[in-house]
PDB file of C-alpha atoms and ligand atoms in Angstrom:
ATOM      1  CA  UNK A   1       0.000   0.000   0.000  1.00 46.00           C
ATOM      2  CA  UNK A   2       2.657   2.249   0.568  1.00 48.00           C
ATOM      3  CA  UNK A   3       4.883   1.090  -1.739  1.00 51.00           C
ATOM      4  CA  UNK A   4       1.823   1.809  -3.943  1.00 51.00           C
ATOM      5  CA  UNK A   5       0.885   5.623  -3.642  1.00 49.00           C
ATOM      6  CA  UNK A   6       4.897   6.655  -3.079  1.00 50.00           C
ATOM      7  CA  UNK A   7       4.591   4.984  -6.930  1.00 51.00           C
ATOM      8  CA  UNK A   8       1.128   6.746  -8.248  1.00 51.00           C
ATOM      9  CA  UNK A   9       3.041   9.919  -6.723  1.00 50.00           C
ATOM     10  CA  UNK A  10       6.221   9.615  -8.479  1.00 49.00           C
ATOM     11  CA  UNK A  11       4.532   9.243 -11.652  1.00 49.00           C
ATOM     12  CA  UNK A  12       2.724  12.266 -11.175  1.00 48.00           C
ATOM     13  CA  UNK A  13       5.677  13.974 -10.706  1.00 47.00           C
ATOM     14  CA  UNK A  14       7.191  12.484 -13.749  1.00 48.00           C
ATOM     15  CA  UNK A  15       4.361  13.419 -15.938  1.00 49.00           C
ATOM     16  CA  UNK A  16       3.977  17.319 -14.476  1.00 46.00           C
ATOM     17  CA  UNK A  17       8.174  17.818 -15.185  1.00 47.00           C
ATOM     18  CA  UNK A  18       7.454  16.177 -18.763  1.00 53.00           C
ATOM     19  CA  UNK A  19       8.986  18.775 -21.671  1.00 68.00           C
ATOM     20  CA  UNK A  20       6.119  20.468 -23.786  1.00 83.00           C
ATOM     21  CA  UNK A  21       6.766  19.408 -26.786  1.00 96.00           C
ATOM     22  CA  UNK A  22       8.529  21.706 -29.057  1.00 97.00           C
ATOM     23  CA  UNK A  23       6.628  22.974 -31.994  1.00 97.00           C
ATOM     24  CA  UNK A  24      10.086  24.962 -33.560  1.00 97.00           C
ATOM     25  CA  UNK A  25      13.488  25.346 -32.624  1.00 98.00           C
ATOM     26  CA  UNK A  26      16.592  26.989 -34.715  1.00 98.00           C
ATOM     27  CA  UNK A  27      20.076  28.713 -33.733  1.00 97.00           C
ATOM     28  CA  UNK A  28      21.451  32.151 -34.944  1.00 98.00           C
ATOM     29  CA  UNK A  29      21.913  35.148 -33.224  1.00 98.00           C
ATOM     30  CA  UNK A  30      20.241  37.296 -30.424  1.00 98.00           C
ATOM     31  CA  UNK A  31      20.019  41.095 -30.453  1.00 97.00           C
ATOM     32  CA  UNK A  32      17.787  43.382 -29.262  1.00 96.00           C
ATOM     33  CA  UNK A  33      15.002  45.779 -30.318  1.00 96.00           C
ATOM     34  CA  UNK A  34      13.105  47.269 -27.113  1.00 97.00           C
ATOM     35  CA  UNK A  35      12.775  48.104 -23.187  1.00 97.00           C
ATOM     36  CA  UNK A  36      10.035  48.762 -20.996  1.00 96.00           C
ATOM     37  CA  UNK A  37      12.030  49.369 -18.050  1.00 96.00           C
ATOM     38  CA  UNK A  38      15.473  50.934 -19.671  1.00 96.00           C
ATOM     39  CA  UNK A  39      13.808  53.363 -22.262  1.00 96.00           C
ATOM     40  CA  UNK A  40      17.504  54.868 -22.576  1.00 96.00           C
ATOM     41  CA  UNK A  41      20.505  52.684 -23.223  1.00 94.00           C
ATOM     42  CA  UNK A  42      23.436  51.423 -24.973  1.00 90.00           C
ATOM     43  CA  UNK A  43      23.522  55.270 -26.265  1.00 91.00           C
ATOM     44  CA  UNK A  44      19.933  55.148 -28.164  1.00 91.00           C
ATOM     45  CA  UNK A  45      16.956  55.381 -26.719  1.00 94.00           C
ATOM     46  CA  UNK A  46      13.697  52.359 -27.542  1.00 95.00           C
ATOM     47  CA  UNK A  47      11.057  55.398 -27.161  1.00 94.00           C
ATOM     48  CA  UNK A  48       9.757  54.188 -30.808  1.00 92.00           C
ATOM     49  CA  UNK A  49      10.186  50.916 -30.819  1.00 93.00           C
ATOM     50  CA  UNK A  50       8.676  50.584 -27.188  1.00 95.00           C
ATOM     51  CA  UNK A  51       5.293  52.459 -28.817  1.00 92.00           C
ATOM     52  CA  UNK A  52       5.415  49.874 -31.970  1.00 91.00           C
ATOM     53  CA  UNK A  53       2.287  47.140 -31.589  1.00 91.00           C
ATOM     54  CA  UNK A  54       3.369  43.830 -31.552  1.00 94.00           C
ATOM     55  CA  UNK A  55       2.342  41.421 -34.521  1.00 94.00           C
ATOM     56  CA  UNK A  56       1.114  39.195 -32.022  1.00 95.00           C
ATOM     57  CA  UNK A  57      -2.275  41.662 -31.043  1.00 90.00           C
ATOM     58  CA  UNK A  58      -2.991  42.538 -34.069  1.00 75.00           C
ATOM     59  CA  UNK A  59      -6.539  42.370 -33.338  1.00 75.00           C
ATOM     60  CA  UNK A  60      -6.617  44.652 -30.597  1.00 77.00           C
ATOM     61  CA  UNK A  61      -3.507  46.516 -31.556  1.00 81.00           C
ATOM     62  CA  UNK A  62      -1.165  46.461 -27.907  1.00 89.00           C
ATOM     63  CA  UNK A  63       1.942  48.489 -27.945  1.00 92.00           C
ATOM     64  CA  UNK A  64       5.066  46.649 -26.176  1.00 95.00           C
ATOM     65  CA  UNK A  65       4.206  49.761 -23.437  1.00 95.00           C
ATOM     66  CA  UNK A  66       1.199  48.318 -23.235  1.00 92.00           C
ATOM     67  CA  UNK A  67       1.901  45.160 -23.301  1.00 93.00           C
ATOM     68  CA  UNK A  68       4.339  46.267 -20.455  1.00 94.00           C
ATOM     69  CA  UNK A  69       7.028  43.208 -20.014  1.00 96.00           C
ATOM     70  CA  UNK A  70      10.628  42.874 -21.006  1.00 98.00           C
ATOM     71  CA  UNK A  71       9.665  39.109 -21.673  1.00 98.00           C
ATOM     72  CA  UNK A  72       8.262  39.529 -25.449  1.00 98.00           C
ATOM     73  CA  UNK A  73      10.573  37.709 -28.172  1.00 98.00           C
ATOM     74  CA  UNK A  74       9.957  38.608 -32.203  1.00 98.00           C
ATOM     75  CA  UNK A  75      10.975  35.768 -34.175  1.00 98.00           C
ATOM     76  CA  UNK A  76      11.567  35.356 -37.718  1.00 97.00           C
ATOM     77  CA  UNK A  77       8.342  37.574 -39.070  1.00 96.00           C
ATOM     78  CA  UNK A  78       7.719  35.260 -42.752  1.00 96.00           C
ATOM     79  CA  UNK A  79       7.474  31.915 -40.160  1.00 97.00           C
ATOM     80  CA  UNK A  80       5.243  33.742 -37.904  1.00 96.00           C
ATOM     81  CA  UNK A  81       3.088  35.727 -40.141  1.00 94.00           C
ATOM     82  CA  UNK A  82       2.384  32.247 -42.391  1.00 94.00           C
ATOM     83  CA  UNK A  83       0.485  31.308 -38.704  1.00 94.00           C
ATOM     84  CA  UNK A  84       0.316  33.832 -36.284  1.00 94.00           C
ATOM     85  CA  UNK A  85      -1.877  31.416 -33.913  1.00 94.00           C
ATOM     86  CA  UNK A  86       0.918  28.656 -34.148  1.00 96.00           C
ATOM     87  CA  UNK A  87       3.490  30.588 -32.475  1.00 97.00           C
ATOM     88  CA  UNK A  88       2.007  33.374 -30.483  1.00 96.00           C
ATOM     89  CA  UNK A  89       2.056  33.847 -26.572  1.00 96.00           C
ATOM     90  CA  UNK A  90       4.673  30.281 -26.671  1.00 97.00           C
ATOM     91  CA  UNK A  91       6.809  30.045 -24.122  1.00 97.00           C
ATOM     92  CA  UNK A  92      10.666  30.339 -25.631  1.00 98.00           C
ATOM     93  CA  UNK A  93      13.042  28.519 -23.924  1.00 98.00           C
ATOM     94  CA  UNK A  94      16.571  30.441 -25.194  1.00 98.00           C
ATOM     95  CA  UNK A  95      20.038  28.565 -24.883  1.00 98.00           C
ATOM     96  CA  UNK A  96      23.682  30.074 -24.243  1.00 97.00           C
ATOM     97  CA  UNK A  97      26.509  27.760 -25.193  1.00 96.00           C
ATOM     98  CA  UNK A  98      23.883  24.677 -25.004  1.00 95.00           C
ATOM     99  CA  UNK A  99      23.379  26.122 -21.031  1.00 97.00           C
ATOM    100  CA  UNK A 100      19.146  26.764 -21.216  1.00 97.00           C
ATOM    101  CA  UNK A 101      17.922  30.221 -19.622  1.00 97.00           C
ATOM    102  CA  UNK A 102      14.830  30.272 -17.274  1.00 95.00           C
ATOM    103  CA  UNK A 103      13.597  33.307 -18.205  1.00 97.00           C
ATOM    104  CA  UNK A 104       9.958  33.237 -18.929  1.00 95.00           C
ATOM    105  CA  UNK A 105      10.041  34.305 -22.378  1.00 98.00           C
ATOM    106  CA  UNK A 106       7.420  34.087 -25.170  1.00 98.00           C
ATOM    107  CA  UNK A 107       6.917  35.172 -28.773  1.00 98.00           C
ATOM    108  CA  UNK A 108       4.768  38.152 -29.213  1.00 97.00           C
ATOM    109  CA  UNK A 109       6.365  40.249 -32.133  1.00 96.00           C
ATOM    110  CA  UNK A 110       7.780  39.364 -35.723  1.00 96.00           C
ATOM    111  CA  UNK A 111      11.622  40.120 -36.470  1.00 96.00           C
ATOM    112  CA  UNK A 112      13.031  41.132 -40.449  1.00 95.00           C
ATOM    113  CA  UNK A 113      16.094  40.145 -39.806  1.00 96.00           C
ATOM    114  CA  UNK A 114      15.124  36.862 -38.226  1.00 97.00           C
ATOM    115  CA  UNK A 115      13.021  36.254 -41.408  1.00 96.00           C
ATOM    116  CA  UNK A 116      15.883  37.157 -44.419  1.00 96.00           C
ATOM    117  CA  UNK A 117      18.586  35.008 -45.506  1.00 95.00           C
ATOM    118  CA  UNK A 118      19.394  31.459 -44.973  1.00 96.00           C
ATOM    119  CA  UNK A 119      17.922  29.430 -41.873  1.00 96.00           C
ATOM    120  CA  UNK A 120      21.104  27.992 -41.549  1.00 96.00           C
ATOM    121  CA  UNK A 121      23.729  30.970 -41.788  1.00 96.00           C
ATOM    122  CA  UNK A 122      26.260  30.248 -39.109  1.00 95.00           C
ATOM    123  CA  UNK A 123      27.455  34.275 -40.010  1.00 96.00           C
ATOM    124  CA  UNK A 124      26.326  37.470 -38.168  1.00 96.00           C
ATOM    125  CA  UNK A 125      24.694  39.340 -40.806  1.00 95.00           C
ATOM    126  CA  UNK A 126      22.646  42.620 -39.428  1.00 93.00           C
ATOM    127  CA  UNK A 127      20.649  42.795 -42.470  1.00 93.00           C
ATOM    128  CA  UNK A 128      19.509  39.064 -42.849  1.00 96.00           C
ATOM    129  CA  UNK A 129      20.536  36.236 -39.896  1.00 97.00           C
ATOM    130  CA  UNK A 130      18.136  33.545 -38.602  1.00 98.00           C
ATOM    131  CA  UNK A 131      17.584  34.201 -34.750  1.00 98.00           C
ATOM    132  CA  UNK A 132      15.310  36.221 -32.581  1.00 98.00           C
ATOM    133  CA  UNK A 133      15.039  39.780 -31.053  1.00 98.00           C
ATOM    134  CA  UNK A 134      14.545  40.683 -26.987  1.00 98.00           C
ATOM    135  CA  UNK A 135      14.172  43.133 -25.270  1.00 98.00           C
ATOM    136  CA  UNK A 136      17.818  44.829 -24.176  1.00 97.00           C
ATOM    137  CA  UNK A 137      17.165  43.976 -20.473  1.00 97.00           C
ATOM    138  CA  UNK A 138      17.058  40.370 -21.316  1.00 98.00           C
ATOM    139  CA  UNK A 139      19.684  40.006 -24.028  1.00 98.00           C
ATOM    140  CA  UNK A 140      21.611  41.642 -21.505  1.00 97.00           C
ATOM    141  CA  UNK A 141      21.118  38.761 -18.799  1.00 97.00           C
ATOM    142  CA  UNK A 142      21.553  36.305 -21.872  1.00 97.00           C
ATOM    143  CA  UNK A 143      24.967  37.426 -22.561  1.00 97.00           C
ATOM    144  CA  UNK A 144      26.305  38.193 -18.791  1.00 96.00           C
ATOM    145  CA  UNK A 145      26.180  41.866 -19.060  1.00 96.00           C
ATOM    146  CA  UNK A 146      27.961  42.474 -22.531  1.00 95.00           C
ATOM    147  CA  UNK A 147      24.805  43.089 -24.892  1.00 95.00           C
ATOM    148  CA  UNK A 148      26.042  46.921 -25.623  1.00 93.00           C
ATOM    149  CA  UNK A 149      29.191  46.354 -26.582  1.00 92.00           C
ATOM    150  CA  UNK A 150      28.388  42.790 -28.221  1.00 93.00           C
ATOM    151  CA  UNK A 151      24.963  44.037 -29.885  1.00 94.00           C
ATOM    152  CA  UNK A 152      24.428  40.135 -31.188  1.00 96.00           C
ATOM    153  CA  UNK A 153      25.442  36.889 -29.775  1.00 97.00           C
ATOM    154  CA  UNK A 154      24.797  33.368 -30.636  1.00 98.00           C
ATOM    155  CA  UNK A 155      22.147  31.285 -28.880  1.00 98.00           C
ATOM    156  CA  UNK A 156      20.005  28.630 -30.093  1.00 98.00           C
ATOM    157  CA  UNK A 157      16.222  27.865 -29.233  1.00 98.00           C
ATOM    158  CA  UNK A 158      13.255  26.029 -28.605  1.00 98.00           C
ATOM    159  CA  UNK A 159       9.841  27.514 -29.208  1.00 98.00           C
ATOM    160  CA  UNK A 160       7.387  24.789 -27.014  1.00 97.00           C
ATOM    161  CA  UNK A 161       3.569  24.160 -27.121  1.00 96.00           C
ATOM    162  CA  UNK A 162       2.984  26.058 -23.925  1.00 96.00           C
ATOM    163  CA  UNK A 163       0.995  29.231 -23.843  1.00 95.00           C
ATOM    164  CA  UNK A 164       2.357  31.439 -20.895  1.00 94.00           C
ATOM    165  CA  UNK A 165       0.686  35.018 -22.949  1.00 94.00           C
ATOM    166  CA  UNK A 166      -2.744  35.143 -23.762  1.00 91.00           C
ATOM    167  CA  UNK A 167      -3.080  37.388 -27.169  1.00 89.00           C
ATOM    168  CA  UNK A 168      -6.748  36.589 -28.008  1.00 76.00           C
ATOM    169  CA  UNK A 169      -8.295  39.686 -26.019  1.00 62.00           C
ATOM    170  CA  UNK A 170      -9.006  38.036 -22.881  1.00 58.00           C
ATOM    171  CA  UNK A 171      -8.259  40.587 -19.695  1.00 52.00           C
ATOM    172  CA  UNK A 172      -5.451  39.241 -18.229  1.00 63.00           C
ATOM    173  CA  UNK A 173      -2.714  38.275 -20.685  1.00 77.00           C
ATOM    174  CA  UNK A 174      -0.489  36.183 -18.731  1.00 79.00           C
ATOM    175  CA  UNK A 175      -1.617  32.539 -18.070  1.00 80.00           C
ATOM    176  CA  UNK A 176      -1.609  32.282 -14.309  1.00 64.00           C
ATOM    177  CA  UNK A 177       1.416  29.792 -13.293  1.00 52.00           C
ATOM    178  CA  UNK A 178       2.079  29.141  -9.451  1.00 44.00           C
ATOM    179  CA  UNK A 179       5.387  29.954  -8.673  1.00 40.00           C
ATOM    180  CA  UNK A 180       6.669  32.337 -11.230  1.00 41.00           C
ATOM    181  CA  UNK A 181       5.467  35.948 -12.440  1.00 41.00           C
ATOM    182  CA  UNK A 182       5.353  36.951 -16.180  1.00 40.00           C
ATOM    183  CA  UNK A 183       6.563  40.346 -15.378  1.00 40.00           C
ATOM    184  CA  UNK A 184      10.238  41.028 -16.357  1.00 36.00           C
ATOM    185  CA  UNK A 185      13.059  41.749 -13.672  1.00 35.00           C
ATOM    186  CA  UNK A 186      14.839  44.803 -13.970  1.00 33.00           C
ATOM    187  CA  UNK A 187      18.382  44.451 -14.652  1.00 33.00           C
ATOM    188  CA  UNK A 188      20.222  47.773 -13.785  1.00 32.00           C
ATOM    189  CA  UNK A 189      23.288  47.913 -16.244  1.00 33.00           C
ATOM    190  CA  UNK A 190      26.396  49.902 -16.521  1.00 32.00           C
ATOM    191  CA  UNK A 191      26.756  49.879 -19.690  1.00 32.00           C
ATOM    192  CA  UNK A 192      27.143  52.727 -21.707  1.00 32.00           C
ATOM    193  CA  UNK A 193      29.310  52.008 -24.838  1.00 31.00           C
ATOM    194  CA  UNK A 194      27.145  52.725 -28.067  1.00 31.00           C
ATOM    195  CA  UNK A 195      27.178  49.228 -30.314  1.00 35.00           C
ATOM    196  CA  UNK A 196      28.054  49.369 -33.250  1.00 32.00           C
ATOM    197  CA  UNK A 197      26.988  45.759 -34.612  1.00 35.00           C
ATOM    198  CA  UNK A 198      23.283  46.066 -33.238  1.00 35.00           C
ATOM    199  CA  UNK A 199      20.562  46.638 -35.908  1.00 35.00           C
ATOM    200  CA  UNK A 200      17.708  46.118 -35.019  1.00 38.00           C
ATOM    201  CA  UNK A 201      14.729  44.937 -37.217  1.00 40.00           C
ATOM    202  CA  UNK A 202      12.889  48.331 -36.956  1.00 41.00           C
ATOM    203  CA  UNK A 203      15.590  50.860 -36.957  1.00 38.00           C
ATOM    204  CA  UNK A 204      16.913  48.374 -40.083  1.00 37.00           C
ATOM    205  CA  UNK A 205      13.437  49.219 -41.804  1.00 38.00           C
ATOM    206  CA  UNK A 206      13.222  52.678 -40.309  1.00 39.00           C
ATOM    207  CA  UNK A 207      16.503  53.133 -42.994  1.00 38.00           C
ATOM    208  CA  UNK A 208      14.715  51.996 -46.092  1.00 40.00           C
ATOM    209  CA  UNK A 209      11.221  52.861 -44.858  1.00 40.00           C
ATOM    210  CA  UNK A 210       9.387  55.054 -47.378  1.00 44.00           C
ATOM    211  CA  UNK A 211       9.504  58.838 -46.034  1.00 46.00           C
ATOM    212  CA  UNK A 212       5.527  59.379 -46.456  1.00 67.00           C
ATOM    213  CA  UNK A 213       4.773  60.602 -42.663  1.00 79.00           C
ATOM    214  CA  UNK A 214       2.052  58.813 -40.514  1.00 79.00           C
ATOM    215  CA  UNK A 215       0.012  58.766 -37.305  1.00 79.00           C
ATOM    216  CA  UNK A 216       2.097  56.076 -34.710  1.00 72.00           C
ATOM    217  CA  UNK A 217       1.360  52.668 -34.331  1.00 70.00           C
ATOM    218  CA  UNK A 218      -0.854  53.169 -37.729  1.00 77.00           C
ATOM    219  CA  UNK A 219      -0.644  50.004 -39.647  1.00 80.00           C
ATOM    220  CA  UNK A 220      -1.318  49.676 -43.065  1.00 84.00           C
ATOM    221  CA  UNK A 221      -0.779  46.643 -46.383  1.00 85.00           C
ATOM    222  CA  UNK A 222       2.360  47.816 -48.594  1.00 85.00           C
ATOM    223  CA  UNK A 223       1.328  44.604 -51.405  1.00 81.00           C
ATOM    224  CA  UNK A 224       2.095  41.854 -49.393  1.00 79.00           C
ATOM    225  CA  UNK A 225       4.371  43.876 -46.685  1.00 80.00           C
ATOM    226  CA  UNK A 226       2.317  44.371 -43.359  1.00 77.00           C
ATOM    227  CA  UNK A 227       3.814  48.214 -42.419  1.00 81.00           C
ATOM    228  CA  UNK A 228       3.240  49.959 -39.198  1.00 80.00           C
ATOM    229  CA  UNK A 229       3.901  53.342 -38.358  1.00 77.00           C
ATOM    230  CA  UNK A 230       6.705  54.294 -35.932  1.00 75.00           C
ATOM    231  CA  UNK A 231       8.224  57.771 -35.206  1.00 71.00           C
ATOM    232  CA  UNK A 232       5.551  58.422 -38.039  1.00 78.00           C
ATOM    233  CA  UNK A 233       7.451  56.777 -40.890  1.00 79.00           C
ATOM    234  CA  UNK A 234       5.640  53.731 -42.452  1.00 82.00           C
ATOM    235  CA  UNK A 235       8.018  50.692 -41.279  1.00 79.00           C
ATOM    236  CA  UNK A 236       8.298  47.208 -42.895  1.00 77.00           C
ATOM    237  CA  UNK A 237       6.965  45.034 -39.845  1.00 74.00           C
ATOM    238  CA  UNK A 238       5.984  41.681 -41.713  1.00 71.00           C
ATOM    239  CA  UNK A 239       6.187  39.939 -44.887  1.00 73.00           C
ATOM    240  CA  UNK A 240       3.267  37.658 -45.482  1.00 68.00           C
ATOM    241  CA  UNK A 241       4.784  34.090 -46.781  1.00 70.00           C
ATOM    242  CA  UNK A 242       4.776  33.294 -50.320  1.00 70.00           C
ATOM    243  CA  UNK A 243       0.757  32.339 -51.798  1.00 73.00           C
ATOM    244  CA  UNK A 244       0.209  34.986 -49.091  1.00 75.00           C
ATOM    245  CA  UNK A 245      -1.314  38.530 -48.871  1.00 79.00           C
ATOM    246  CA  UNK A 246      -1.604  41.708 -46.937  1.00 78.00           C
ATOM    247  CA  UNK A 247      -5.532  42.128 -46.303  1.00 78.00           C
ATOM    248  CA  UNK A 248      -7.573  43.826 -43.987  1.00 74.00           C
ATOM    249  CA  UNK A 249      -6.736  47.538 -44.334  1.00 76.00           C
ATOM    250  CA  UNK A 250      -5.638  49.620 -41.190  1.00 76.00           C
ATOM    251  CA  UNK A 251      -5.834  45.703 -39.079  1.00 72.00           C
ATOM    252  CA  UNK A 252      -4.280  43.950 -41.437  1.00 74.00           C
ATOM    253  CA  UNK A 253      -3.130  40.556 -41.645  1.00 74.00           C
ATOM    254  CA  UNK A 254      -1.620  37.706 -43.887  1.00 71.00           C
ATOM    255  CA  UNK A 255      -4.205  35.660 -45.861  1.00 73.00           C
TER     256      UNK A 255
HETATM  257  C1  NAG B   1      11.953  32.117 -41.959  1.00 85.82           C
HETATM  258  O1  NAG B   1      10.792  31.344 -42.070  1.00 85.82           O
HETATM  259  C2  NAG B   1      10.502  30.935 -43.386  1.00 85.82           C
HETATM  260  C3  NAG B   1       9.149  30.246 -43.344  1.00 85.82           C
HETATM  261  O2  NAG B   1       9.118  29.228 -42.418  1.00 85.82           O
HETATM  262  C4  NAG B   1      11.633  30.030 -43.875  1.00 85.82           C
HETATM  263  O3  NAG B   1      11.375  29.620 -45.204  1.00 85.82           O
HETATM  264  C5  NAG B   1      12.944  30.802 -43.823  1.00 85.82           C
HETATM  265  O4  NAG B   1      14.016  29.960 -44.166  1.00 85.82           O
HETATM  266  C6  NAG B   1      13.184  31.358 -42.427  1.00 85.82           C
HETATM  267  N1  NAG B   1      14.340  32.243 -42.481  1.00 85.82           N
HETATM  268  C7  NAG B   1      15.311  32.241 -41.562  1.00 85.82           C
HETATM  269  C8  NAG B   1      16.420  33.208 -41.765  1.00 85.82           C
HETATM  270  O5  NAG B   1      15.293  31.505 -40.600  1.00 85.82           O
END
């Protein structure tokens, strides 16, 4: 009898520590686009890019102020446009030299130059390099403190069938999980130095972005480019996949 329920417990324990299964997974390179909590750093400022929506809402349109966490990952924006509902509010789980992080991230946002060039590119490239983009706060943890100076580093990851982020309207966004909180930690850094590698998906479109002005956070279809408006210049913020197009005017989306 006791031999029996110390064995009904231990398999309850074994299936509650069982891995999600993992609906994606790549390697490439880490950088960052945002912060909630360190508006000013690395010698720019993410006052734009924190008041860009994130793919993920694009039904109800939430800023990454709004959505008000460090914890939101873009990921390569052709994958995730082709099936927004595949990938959204999944829990990331990021690795460092094959050494997993804990951090509680999740996709929420689509990333250009996660999206352009080959899958497999082994080679920094700030234009096109398969990877994902965080927030600097947590590339910052990710890489021990160097993400200034570094602006990219390699990591590899795991996107698993878990939804910690509730996108579909609902009032509380993060799923409720005993034992851990889906806000971000603050990370105060010293770092200063202004990188020089780092582009960033939306200061690489802001560059080539067409100069016709715009109201912020303003989204409209560019043929089958999804564009949003931030620091009121029309930016590239998703390609629809190939068979794909923009529809759906100012809320658009891939069909
Ligand atoms: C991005 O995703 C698309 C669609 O899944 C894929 O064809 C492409 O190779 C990916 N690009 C990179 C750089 O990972």
């Amino acid at each position: 009898m006791m031999f029996q329920s110390t064995a009904a417990a231990g398999l309850l324990l074994a299936i509650g520590a069982s891995a999600q299964s993992v609906i994606s997974s790549g390697q490439g390179f880490g950088t960052y686009y945002y912060d909630i909590d360190q508006v000013d750093a690395c010698g720019t400022t993410f006052e734009y890019q924190n008041q860009g929506g994130v793919m993920c809402s694009s039904e109800t349109l939430l800023s990454l102020n709004q959505m008000d966490t460090n914890y939101i990952v873009a990921m390569n924006n052709t994958q995730l446009g082709a099936d927004p509902s595949q990938y959204c509010g999944k829990r990331v789980v990021v690795s460092v030299n094959g050494q997993k992080s804990d951090l509680q991230l999740f996709i929420g946002d689509g990333c250009q130059r996660c999206g352009t060039g080959s899958s497999s590119s082994d080679t920094w490239n700030a234009e096109g390099a398969p990877g994902l983009d965080f927030s600097y706060t947590v590339l910052d943890q990710l890489s021990g403190g160097s993400a200034c100076n570094d602006g990219h580093m390699s990591i590899s990851w795991e996107i698993l069938d878990e939804t910690i982020y509730n996108f579909d309207g609902s009032s509380s966004g993060f799923v409720s999980r005993s034992g851990s909180s889906g806000t971000a930690t603050v990370q105060p850094s010293a770092q200063s130095a202004t990188p020089t590698t780092m582009r960033t998906s939306a200061s690489t479109a802001q560059s080539t972005a067409s100069s016709s002005t715009c109201s912020d956070n303003a989204w409209q279809c560019n043929d089958n480019v999804l564009e949003q408006c931030i620091g009121t210049t029309w930016t590239p913020r998703v390609t629809c996949a190939a068979g794909a197009s923009c529809q759906g005017g100012s809320n658009p989306y891939c069909l």
